Coordinates of C-alpha atoms and ligand atoms in Angstrom, one line a residue:
M1 CA -0.1 29.8 -8.2
S2 CA 3.4 28.4 -8.9
S3 CA 4.9 30.7 -6.2
Y4 CA 2.2 29.5 -3.7
V5 CA 3.1 25.8 -4.5
K6 CA 6.8 26.6 -4.2
D7 CA 6.5 28.3 -0.9
F8 CA 4.3 25.5 0.4
M9 CA 6.9 22.9 -0.6
D10 CA 9.8 24.9 0.8
E11 CA 7.9 25.0 4.1
I12 CA 7.2 21.2 4.0
K13 CA 10.9 20.5 3.5
A14 CA 12.0 22.9 6.2
K15 CA 9.5 21.6 8.8
N16 CA 10.1 17.9 7.9
P17 CA 13.9 17.6 7.4
A18 CA 15.5 14.4 6.2
Q19 CA 12.1 12.9 5.2
P20 CA 12.6 12.6 1.4
E21 CA 9.8 10.1 0.8
F22 CA 7.3 12.4 2.6
H23 CA 8.4 15.4 0.5
Q24 CA 8.0 13.2 -2.6
A25 CA 4.5 12.1 -1.7
V26 CA 3.4 15.6 -0.9
Q27 CA 5.0 17.1 -4.0
E28 CA 3.1 14.5 -6.2
V29 CA -0.2 15.4 -4.8
V30 CA 0.4 19.2 -5.0
N31 CA 1.5 18.9 -8.6
S32 CA -2.0 17.6 -9.4
L33 CA -3.9 20.3 -7.4
T34 CA -2.9 23.5 -9.2
L35 CA -6.2 23.9 -11.1
V36 CA -8.2 22.7 -8.1
L37 CA -6.8 25.4 -5.9
E38 CA -7.4 28.0 -8.6
R39 CA -11.0 27.0 -9.0
H40 CA -11.5 26.7 -5.2
P41 CA -10.0 29.8 -3.5
E42 CA -11.9 28.7 -0.4
Y43 CA -9.6 25.8 0.1
R44 CA -6.5 28.1 0.0
K45 CA -8.1 30.5 2.4
A46 CA -8.9 27.7 4.8
K47 CA -5.4 26.4 4.4
I48 CA -6.7 22.9 3.7
L49 CA -3.4 21.8 2.0
E50 CA -1.3 23.0 4.9
R51 CA -3.6 21.2 7.4
I52 CA -3.8 18.0 5.3
A53 CA 0.1 17.8 5.2
E54 CA 0.4 18.1 9.0
A55 CA -0.4 14.9 10.9
E56 CA -3.2 15.2 13.5
R57 CA -1.0 13.2 15.9
V58 CA 2.3 11.3 15.8
I59 CA 3.0 8.7 18.4
M60 CA 6.6 7.3 18.8
F61 CA 7.4 4.8 21.4
R62 CA 10.0 2.3 22.7
V63 CA 9.4 -1.4 21.9
S64 CA 11.7 -3.5 24.1
W65 CA 11.6 -7.3 24.0
M66 CA 13.8 -10.4 24.7
D67 CA 15.1 -12.6 21.9
D68 CA 15.4 -16.4 22.2
A69 CA 19.0 -16.1 23.4
G70 CA 17.9 -14.0 26.4
E71 CA 19.3 -10.8 24.9
I72 CA 17.3 -7.6 25.3
R73 CA 16.4 -5.8 22.0
V74 CA 15.2 -2.3 21.7
N75 CA 13.2 -1.1 18.6
R76 CA 11.1 1.9 17.9
G77 CA 7.4 1.9 17.2
Y78 CA 5.2 4.5 15.5
R79 CA 1.7 5.4 14.7
I80 CA 0.9 8.4 12.5
Q81 CA -2.7 9.5 12.9
M82 CA -2.8 11.7 9.8
N83 CA -6.4 12.7 9.1
S84 CA -9.8 11.7 10.6
A85 CA -12.1 14.2 8.7
I86 CA -14.1 11.4 7.0
G87 CA -13.7 8.5 9.5
P88 CA -11.5 6.7 12.0
Y89 CA -7.8 6.6 11.1
K90 CA -7.2 3.5 9.0
G91 CA -4.0 2.1 7.6
G92 CA -1.5 -0.6 7.9
L93 CA 1.5 -1.4 10.2
R94 CA 4.9 -2.1 8.6
F95 CA 7.6 -4.1 10.2
H96 CA 10.8 -3.6 8.3
P97 CA 14.4 -2.4 9.2
T98 CA 14.0 0.6 6.8
V99 CA 10.9 1.9 8.8
N100 CA 11.4 5.5 10.0
L101 CA 9.3 8.6 10.6
G102 CA 9.5 9.9 7.0
I103 CA 8.5 6.7 5.4
L104 CA 5.5 6.2 7.6
K105 CA 4.5 9.9 7.1
F106 CA 4.6 9.4 3.3
L107 CA 2.5 6.2 3.7
A108 CA 0.0 7.9 6.1
F109 CA -0.4 10.9 3.8
E110 CA -1.1 8.7 0.7
Q111 CA -3.5 6.7 2.8
V112 CA -5.7 9.8 3.4
F113 CA -6.4 10.2 -0.3
K114 CA -6.6 6.4 -1.0
N115 CA -9.2 5.9 1.8
A116 CA -11.3 8.8 0.5
L117 CA -11.3 7.2 -3.0
T118 CA -12.8 3.9 -1.6
T119 CA -16.2 5.5 -1.0
L120 CA -16.1 4.2 2.6
P121 CA -15.9 6.5 5.7
M122 CA -12.2 6.0 6.7
G123 CA -9.5 8.5 7.6
G124 CA -5.8 7.9 7.1
G125 CA -3.1 6.6 9.3
K126 CA 0.0 4.3 9.2
G127 CA 2.4 2.8 11.7
G128 CA 5.1 0.3 12.2
C129 CA 8.4 -0.7 13.7
D130 CA 12.0 -0.8 12.6
F131 CA 12.0 -4.5 13.4
D132 CA 13.3 -7.1 10.9
P133 CA 11.1 -10.2 11.0
K134 CA 13.5 -12.2 8.8
G135 CA 15.2 -15.1 10.6
K136 CA 13.2 -14.5 13.8
S137 CA 11.3 -17.3 15.5
D138 CA 7.5 -17.3 16.0
N139 CA 8.1 -16.7 19.7
E140 CA 10.4 -13.7 19.0
V141 CA 7.8 -12.2 16.6
M142 CA 5.1 -12.8 19.3
R143 CA 7.1 -11.0 22.0
L144 CA 7.8 -8.1 19.7
C145 CA 4.1 -7.8 18.8
Q146 CA 3.1 -7.9 22.5
S147 CA 5.5 -5.2 23.4
F148 CA 4.4 -3.1 20.5
M149 CA 0.7 -3.4 21.4
S150 CA 1.4 -2.8 25.1
E151 CA 1.9 0.9 24.1
L152 CA -0.3 1.1 21.0
F153 CA -3.5 -0.1 22.6
R154 CA -4.1 3.1 24.4
H155 CA -4.2 5.1 21.1
I156 CA -6.4 2.9 19.0
G157 CA -9.9 1.5 19.0
P158 CA -12.7 0.5 16.6
D159 CA -14.1 4.0 16.4
T160 CA -10.7 5.8 16.7
D161 CA -8.0 4.1 14.8
V162 CA -8.1 0.6 13.1
P163 CA -4.6 -0.6 12.0
A164 CA -4.1 -3.5 9.5
G165 CA -1.1 -5.3 8.0
D166 CA 1.5 -4.1 5.5
I167 CA 5.1 -5.2 4.7
G168 CA 6.2 -7.7 7.4
V169 CA 2.8 -7.8 9.1
G170 CA 0.6 -10.6 7.9
G171 CA -1.9 -13.0 9.5
R172 CA 0.6 -14.2 12.1
E173 CA 1.5 -10.8 13.4
I174 CA -2.2 -9.5 13.3
G175 CA -3.0 -12.5 15.5
F176 CA -0.4 -11.7 18.1
L177 CA -1.3 -8.0 18.1
F178 CA -5.0 -8.7 18.5
G179 CA -4.4 -11.2 21.3
Q180 CA -2.5 -8.6 23.3
Y181 CA -5.1 -5.9 22.6
R182 CA -7.9 -8.2 23.8
K183 CA -6.0 -9.0 27.0
L184 CA -5.2 -5.4 27.9
R185 CA -8.6 -4.0 27.1
N186 CA -10.7 -7.0 28.1
E187 CA -12.9 -6.5 25.0
V188 CA -13.3 -8.1 21.6
T189 CA -13.9 -5.5 18.9
G190 CA -12.9 -4.9 15.3
V191 CA -9.8 -2.9 16.4
L192 CA -7.6 -4.5 13.7
T193 CA -8.4 -5.8 10.2
G194 CA -6.8 -8.7 8.5
K195 CA -7.9 -10.9 11.4
G196 CA -8.3 -14.7 11.2
L197 CA -11.6 -16.0 9.8
D198 CA -12.5 -17.7 13.1
W199 CA -12.1 -14.5 15.1
G200 CA -13.7 -11.7 13.1
G201 CA -11.8 -11.6 9.9
S202 CA -13.3 -11.1 6.5
L203 CA -13.2 -13.5 3.5
I204 CA -11.2 -12.0 0.6
R205 CA -9.2 -9.6 2.9
P206 CA -5.9 -11.4 2.2
E207 CA -6.7 -11.4 -1.5
A208 CA -8.1 -7.9 -1.7
T209 CA -5.1 -5.7 -2.6
G210 CA -3.8 -8.0 -5.3
Y211 CA -7.2 -8.7 -6.7
G212 CA -8.1 -5.0 -6.6
A213 CA -5.0 -4.0 -8.5
V214 CA -5.9 -6.5 -11.3
Y215 CA -9.5 -5.3 -11.4
F216 CA -8.2 -1.8 -11.8
A217 CA -5.9 -2.8 -14.6
A218 CA -8.8 -4.5 -16.3
E219 CA -10.9 -1.4 -16.0
M220 CA -8.1 0.7 -17.6
L221 CA -7.8 -1.8 -20.4
G222 CA -11.5 -1.7 -20.9
T223 CA -11.3 2.0 -21.8
R224 CA -9.3 0.9 -24.9
N225 CA -11.5 -2.1 -25.6
Q226 CA -8.9 -4.6 -24.4
T227 CA -8.7 -7.3 -21.7
L228 CA -6.0 -9.1 -19.8
E229 CA -6.6 -12.3 -21.8
G230 CA -3.2 -13.4 -23.2
K231 CA -1.3 -10.5 -21.7
S232 CA 2.1 -11.2 -20.2
C233 CA 2.7 -9.5 -16.8
L234 CA 5.7 -8.5 -14.7
V235 CA 5.0 -8.8 -10.9
S236 CA 7.6 -7.7 -8.4
G237 CA 7.7 -8.8 -4.7
S238 CA 6.5 -12.2 -3.6
G239 CA 4.5 -11.3 -0.5
N240 CA 0.8 -10.9 0.0
V241 CA 0.1 -8.4 -2.7
A242 CA 2.3 -10.1 -5.4
Q243 CA 0.8 -13.5 -4.7
Y244 CA -2.9 -12.5 -5.1
T245 CA -2.1 -10.3 -8.0
I246 CA -0.8 -13.4 -9.8
E247 CA -3.9 -15.4 -8.7
K248 CA -6.2 -12.9 -10.3
I249 CA -4.1 -12.4 -13.4
N250 CA -4.3 -16.2 -14.0
Q251 CA -8.1 -16.1 -13.4
L252 CA -8.5 -13.4 -16.0
G253 CA -6.5 -15.2 -18.6
G254 CA -3.2 -13.3 -18.3
K255 CA 0.3 -14.8 -17.7
A256 CA 2.5 -13.6 -14.8
V257 CA 6.2 -14.3 -15.6
T258 CA 8.2 -12.8 -12.7
L259 CA 8.5 -12.5 -8.9
S260 CA 11.2 -11.0 -6.7
D261 CA 12.4 -10.4 -3.1
S262 CA 15.0 -8.1 -1.8
N263 CA 17.8 -10.5 -2.9
G264 CA 16.8 -11.3 -6.5
L265 CA 14.1 -12.0 -9.1
I266 CA 12.9 -15.1 -11.0
Y267 CA 11.8 -15.0 -14.6
D268 CA 9.5 -17.9 -15.7
P269 CA 8.6 -17.5 -19.4
A270 CA 6.2 -20.4 -19.2
G271 CA 4.1 -18.5 -16.6
I272 CA 3.5 -18.9 -12.9
D273 CA 0.4 -21.1 -13.0
A274 CA -1.8 -22.0 -10.0
K275 CA 0.3 -25.0 -9.0
K276 CA 3.5 -22.9 -9.1
L277 CA 1.7 -20.2 -7.1
D278 CA 0.9 -22.8 -4.4
F279 CA 4.6 -23.5 -4.1
V280 CA 5.3 -19.8 -3.8
M281 CA 2.6 -19.4 -1.0
D282 CA 4.1 -22.3 0.9
L283 CA 7.6 -21.0 0.4
K284 CA 6.9 -17.4 1.5
N285 CA 4.1 -17.8 4.0
I286 CA 4.9 -21.0 5.8
R287 CA 8.5 -21.9 5.3
R288 CA 9.5 -18.2 5.0
G289 CA 12.2 -19.0 2.4
R290 CA 13.7 -16.9 -0.5
I291 CA 12.4 -16.7 -4.0
K292 CA 15.6 -18.2 -5.4
E293 CA 14.2 -21.6 -4.4
Y294 CA 11.6 -21.2 -7.2
A295 CA 14.3 -21.4 -9.8
D296 CA 15.8 -24.5 -8.2
K297 CA 12.4 -26.1 -8.2
F298 CA 11.0 -25.4 -11.7
K299 CA 12.6 -25.9 -15.2
G300 CA 13.3 -23.1 -17.6
V301 CA 13.4 -20.4 -14.9
T302 CA 16.2 -17.9 -14.5
Y303 CA 17.2 -16.3 -11.2
T304 CA 19.0 -12.9 -11.2
P305 CA 20.4 -11.6 -7.9
L306 CA 19.8 -7.9 -7.3
T307 CA 23.1 -6.1 -7.0
L308 CA 23.2 -2.6 -5.6
N309 CA 25.7 -1.3 -8.2
L310 CA 23.3 -1.9 -11.2
D311 CA 21.9 1.3 -12.6
H312 CA 18.5 -0.3 -13.3
N313 CA 16.3 -3.1 -11.9
P314 CA 16.5 -6.1 -14.3
I315 CA 12.9 -7.1 -13.5
W316 CA 11.7 -4.0 -15.4
N317 CA 13.8 -4.8 -18.5
I318 CA 11.9 -7.9 -19.5
K319 CA 9.5 -7.8 -22.4
A320 CA 5.8 -7.8 -21.3
D321 CA 2.4 -6.1 -21.8
C322 CA 1.7 -5.1 -18.2
A323 CA 3.6 -4.4 -15.0
F324 CA 2.3 -4.8 -11.4
P325 CA 5.0 -3.4 -9.0
S326 CA 4.1 -5.1 -5.7
A327 CA 7.2 -4.9 -3.4
T328 CA 8.1 -1.5 -2.0
Q329 CA 8.6 2.3 -2.6
N330 CA 10.8 3.7 -5.4
E331 CA 11.5 0.4 -7.0
I332 CA 11.0 1.9 -10.5
T333 CA 13.3 4.7 -11.5
A334 CA 13.2 6.9 -14.6
K335 CA 15.6 4.4 -16.3
D336 CA 13.4 1.4 -15.3
A337 CA 10.3 3.3 -16.5
K338 CA 12.0 3.9 -19.9
N339 CA 12.9 0.2 -20.1
L340 CA 9.3 -0.7 -19.5
V341 CA 7.9 1.7 -22.1
N342 CA 10.5 0.7 -24.7
N343 CA 9.7 -3.0 -24.1
G344 CA 6.1 -2.4 -25.0
V345 CA 4.4 -2.3 -21.5
S346 CA 1.2 -0.4 -21.9
V347 CA -0.4 -0.9 -18.4
V348 CA 1.2 -0.2 -15.0
A349 CA -1.0 -0.8 -12.0
E350 CA 0.8 -0.2 -8.7
G351 CA 0.1 -2.8 -6.0
A352 CA 2.8 -1.3 -3.8
N353 CA 2.7 2.2 -2.4
M354 CA 4.7 4.8 -4.4
P355 CA 6.9 2.2 -6.2
T356 CA 7.7 4.7 -8.9
T357 CA 9.9 7.7 -8.5
Q358 CA 8.6 11.1 -9.6
E359 CA 10.9 11.0 -12.6
G360 CA 9.6 7.5 -13.5
V361 CA 6.0 8.7 -13.2
D362 CA 6.8 11.5 -15.7
V363 CA 8.1 8.9 -18.2
F364 CA 4.8 7.0 -17.9
L365 CA 2.7 10.1 -18.3
D366 CA 4.7 11.4 -21.2
A367 CA 4.4 8.0 -23.0
R368 CA 0.6 8.2 -22.3
I369 CA 0.5 4.6 -21.2
M370 CA -2.3 3.4 -18.8
Y371 CA -0.6 4.1 -15.5
A372 CA -2.4 3.8 -12.2
P373 CA -0.8 5.1 -9.0
G374 CA -0.9 3.0 -5.8
K375 CA -3.4 5.2 -4.1
A376 CA -6.0 4.2 -6.7
A377 CA -4.8 0.7 -7.8
N378 CA -4.1 -0.8 -4.4
A379 CA -7.0 0.7 -2.6
G380 CA -8.9 -2.6 -2.7
G381 CA -6.9 -3.8 0.4
V382 CA -8.1 -1.0 2.7
A383 CA -11.6 -1.0 1.1
T384 CA -12.0 -4.6 2.1
S385 CA -10.6 -3.7 5.5
G386 CA -13.5 -1.3 5.6
L387 CA -15.9 -4.1 4.7
E388 CA -14.4 -6.2 7.6
M389 CA -15.1 -3.3 9.9
S390 CA -18.7 -3.2 8.7
Q391 CA -19.1 -6.9 9.3
N392 CA -17.6 -6.6 12.8
S393 CA -19.9 -3.7 13.7
T394 CA -23.0 -5.7 12.7
R395 CA -21.6 -9.0 13.9
M396 CA -22.3 -10.6 10.6
S397 CA -20.0 -12.3 8.1
W398 CA -20.6 -12.1 4.4
T399 CA -19.9 -14.8 1.8
R400 CA -16.8 -14.8 -0.4
E401 CA -18.9 -13.9 -3.4
E402 CA -20.5 -11.0 -1.6
V403 CA -17.2 -9.5 -0.4
D404 CA -15.5 -10.1 -3.8
G405 CA -18.5 -8.5 -5.6
R406 CA -18.3 -5.4 -3.4
L407 CA -14.6 -5.2 -3.9
H408 CA -15.0 -5.4 -7.6
Q409 CA -17.7 -2.6 -7.5
I410 CA -15.5 -0.4 -5.4
M411 CA -12.5 -0.8 -7.8
K412 CA -14.8 0.2 -10.7
S413 CA -16.0 3.2 -8.7
I414 CA -12.5 4.3 -7.9
H415 CA -11.6 4.0 -11.6
R416 CA -14.6 6.1 -12.6
T417 CA -13.8 8.7 -10.0
C418 CA -10.2 9.0 -11.3
V419 CA -11.4 9.2 -15.0
D420 CA -14.1 11.8 -14.2
A421 CA -11.8 14.0 -11.9
A422 CA -9.0 13.9 -14.5
A423 CA -11.3 15.0 -17.2
A424 CA -13.1 17.6 -15.1
Y425 CA -9.7 19.3 -14.4
G426 CA -8.4 19.2 -17.9
T427 CA -6.1 16.1 -18.0
P428 CA -8.2 13.3 -19.4
G429 CA -6.6 9.8 -19.0
N430 CA -4.2 11.0 -16.3
Y431 CA -4.9 8.7 -13.4
V432 CA -2.3 10.4 -11.1
N433 CA -4.3 13.7 -11.3
G434 CA -7.6 11.8 -11.2
A435 CA -6.7 9.9 -8.0
N436 CA -5.1 13.0 -6.2
I437 CA -8.0 15.3 -7.1
G438 CA -10.8 12.8 -6.4
G439 CA -9.3 11.9 -3.0
F440 CA -8.5 15.5 -2.1
L441 CA -11.9 17.0 -2.9
K442 CA -13.7 14.6 -0.6
V443 CA -11.4 15.3 2.4
A444 CA -11.2 19.0 1.7
R445 CA -15.0 19.3 1.7
A446 CA -15.3 17.5 5.0
M447 CA -12.6 19.6 6.6
L448 CA -14.3 22.8 5.4
E449 CA -17.7 21.7 6.7
Q450 CA -16.3 20.7 10.1
G451 CA -14.6 24.0 10.8
L452 CA -11.2 24.8 12.1
V453 CA -10.5 21.9 14.4
Ligands
NDP501 P1 4.9 -8.5 2.3 O1 5.7 -8.3 3.5 O2 3.9 -9.6 2.3 O3 5.8 -8.7 1.0 C1 6.7 -7.7 0.6 C2 7.5 -8.1 -0.6 O4 8.3 -7.1 -1.0 C3 8.5 -9.2 -0.2 O5 8.7 -10.1 -1.3 C4 9.8 -8.5 0.1 O6 10.9 -9.2 0.0 C5 9.7 -7.3 -0.9 N1 10.4 -6.2 -0.3 C6 10.1 -5.5 0.8 N2 11.0 -4.5 1.0 C7 11.8 -4.5 -0.1 C8 12.9 -3.8 -0.4 N3 13.3 -2.7 0.3 N4 13.6 -4.1 -1.6 C9 13.1 -5.2 -2.3 N5 12.1 -5.9 -2.0 C10 11.4 -5.6 -0.9 O7 4.2 -7.1 2.0 P2 2.9 -6.7 1.1 O8 2.8 -7.7 0.0 O9 1.7 -6.7 2.1 O10 3.2 -5.3 0.7 C11 3.8 -5.0 -0.6 C12 3.6 -3.5 -1.0 O11 2.2 -3.3 -1.1 C13 4.0 -2.5 0.0 O12 4.4 -1.3 -0.7 C14 2.8 -2.2 0.8 O13 2.8 -0.9 1.4 C15 1.8 -2.2 -0.3 N6 0.4 -2.4 0.1 C16 0.0 -3.6 0.8 C17 -1.3 -3.7 1.2 C18 -1.8 -5.0 1.9 O14 -3.0 -5.1 2.0 N7 -0.9 -5.9 2.3 C19 -2.3 -2.7 0.9 C20 -1.9 -1.6 0.1 C21 -0.6 -1.5 -0.3 P3 11.7 -9.7 1.2 O15 11.1 -11.0 1.6 O16 13.1 -9.9 0.8 O17 11.6 -8.7 2.3

């Protein structure tokens, strides 16, 4: 088996050169599947792994637009349609200068397993643009979104591919993208999720990823008869996921003490309560400012700039009980993971996608802490997007309580799937194996049943 896995990974690297994040994401899944492939020779024979790691379709396109100074700008847009065996492609759009083919392929690959875990019929996809929204006016963002959608509209649709937000794509961008789609197609359908409440959006969708990550952490704590009550929590990032992670931590009696952005981090030992969180939401979502302003506003808060020559991220070297990485990929290295474990962190629930390097994951697994990978812990976002799709199809809208109740049930179900799959394949308590195996089995069965297409 080990030679099969090695050959498989060698081929992935040869066929997808210069895409280290994609290699990392595939390797992590393959590491979990050794026993599955041994017990299911039919999956090897049908080359399920080889087929799952090859996108069904990759679309790359020019996005040209004009800035406020009348200068022409040219960006690159992408949509990776990874796997549709269990439903229409579903996954977010990311606008960030670091966006490239390899990063979006890693995200699309992860999305396939995550979406399978949600219990809803959704395939996996991801897309984005190497555009940096920082410092751009609303009009510039609108022109970029319109140019992006002028190509993307021909590849998506409510039964084909339903994008959503991700880093740099929030309610404002979804609005501009939806407006352009509606104009070009002359139809109003649930083609995007994360829409405004007045035009087809779902209650709780903005909250869902952060709330879901905290629900998942609570489930993990429950396996050791503990709760979040009184627990101190490190949260990185300060965008959508970070904000609602903190809101739910507060509701469940925990105390969030950090936030960050790409320039630095704040540490507030008194805790980021509801009032301070209102300030953060206004700062990040309306004024689009930097997290440093939090330290200027509130007493007793320290601000630490993030410098590139540090060998660790200081946010992960603060004493706490739980950690919710909610910024970006590979923000926790092996050194950071050791700092977390040595400082007594016993729960890590990933709101971000793949925020921990493979070496960091190994540190968590060796220490046997409760560690939930993003494809399980942050699946509440896409699950609630699935609920938005259902509401759009039936032209109904559900109450806040109904959507939140369903989200909570889905997170419990994902937790149960992870626990059961990990135990069934000989690694009880290992949520990495549980999530990878649970997600893989559902997609593999569907692919096998649908033949070689
Ligand atoms: P936002 O754009 O709302 O916020 C992203 C936050 O992360 C910002 O504070 C940003 O800081 C910080 N950040 C982004 N890139 C970097 C970087 N390279 N280094 C340091 N900090 C960085 O995005 P979301 O909150 O929506 O997404 C956060 C993470 O959660 C991502 O990994 C995303 O894929 C994942 N996720 C999001 C879902 C959703 O529903 N939104 C669903 C599932 C996963 P700055 O302002 O300086 O850029």
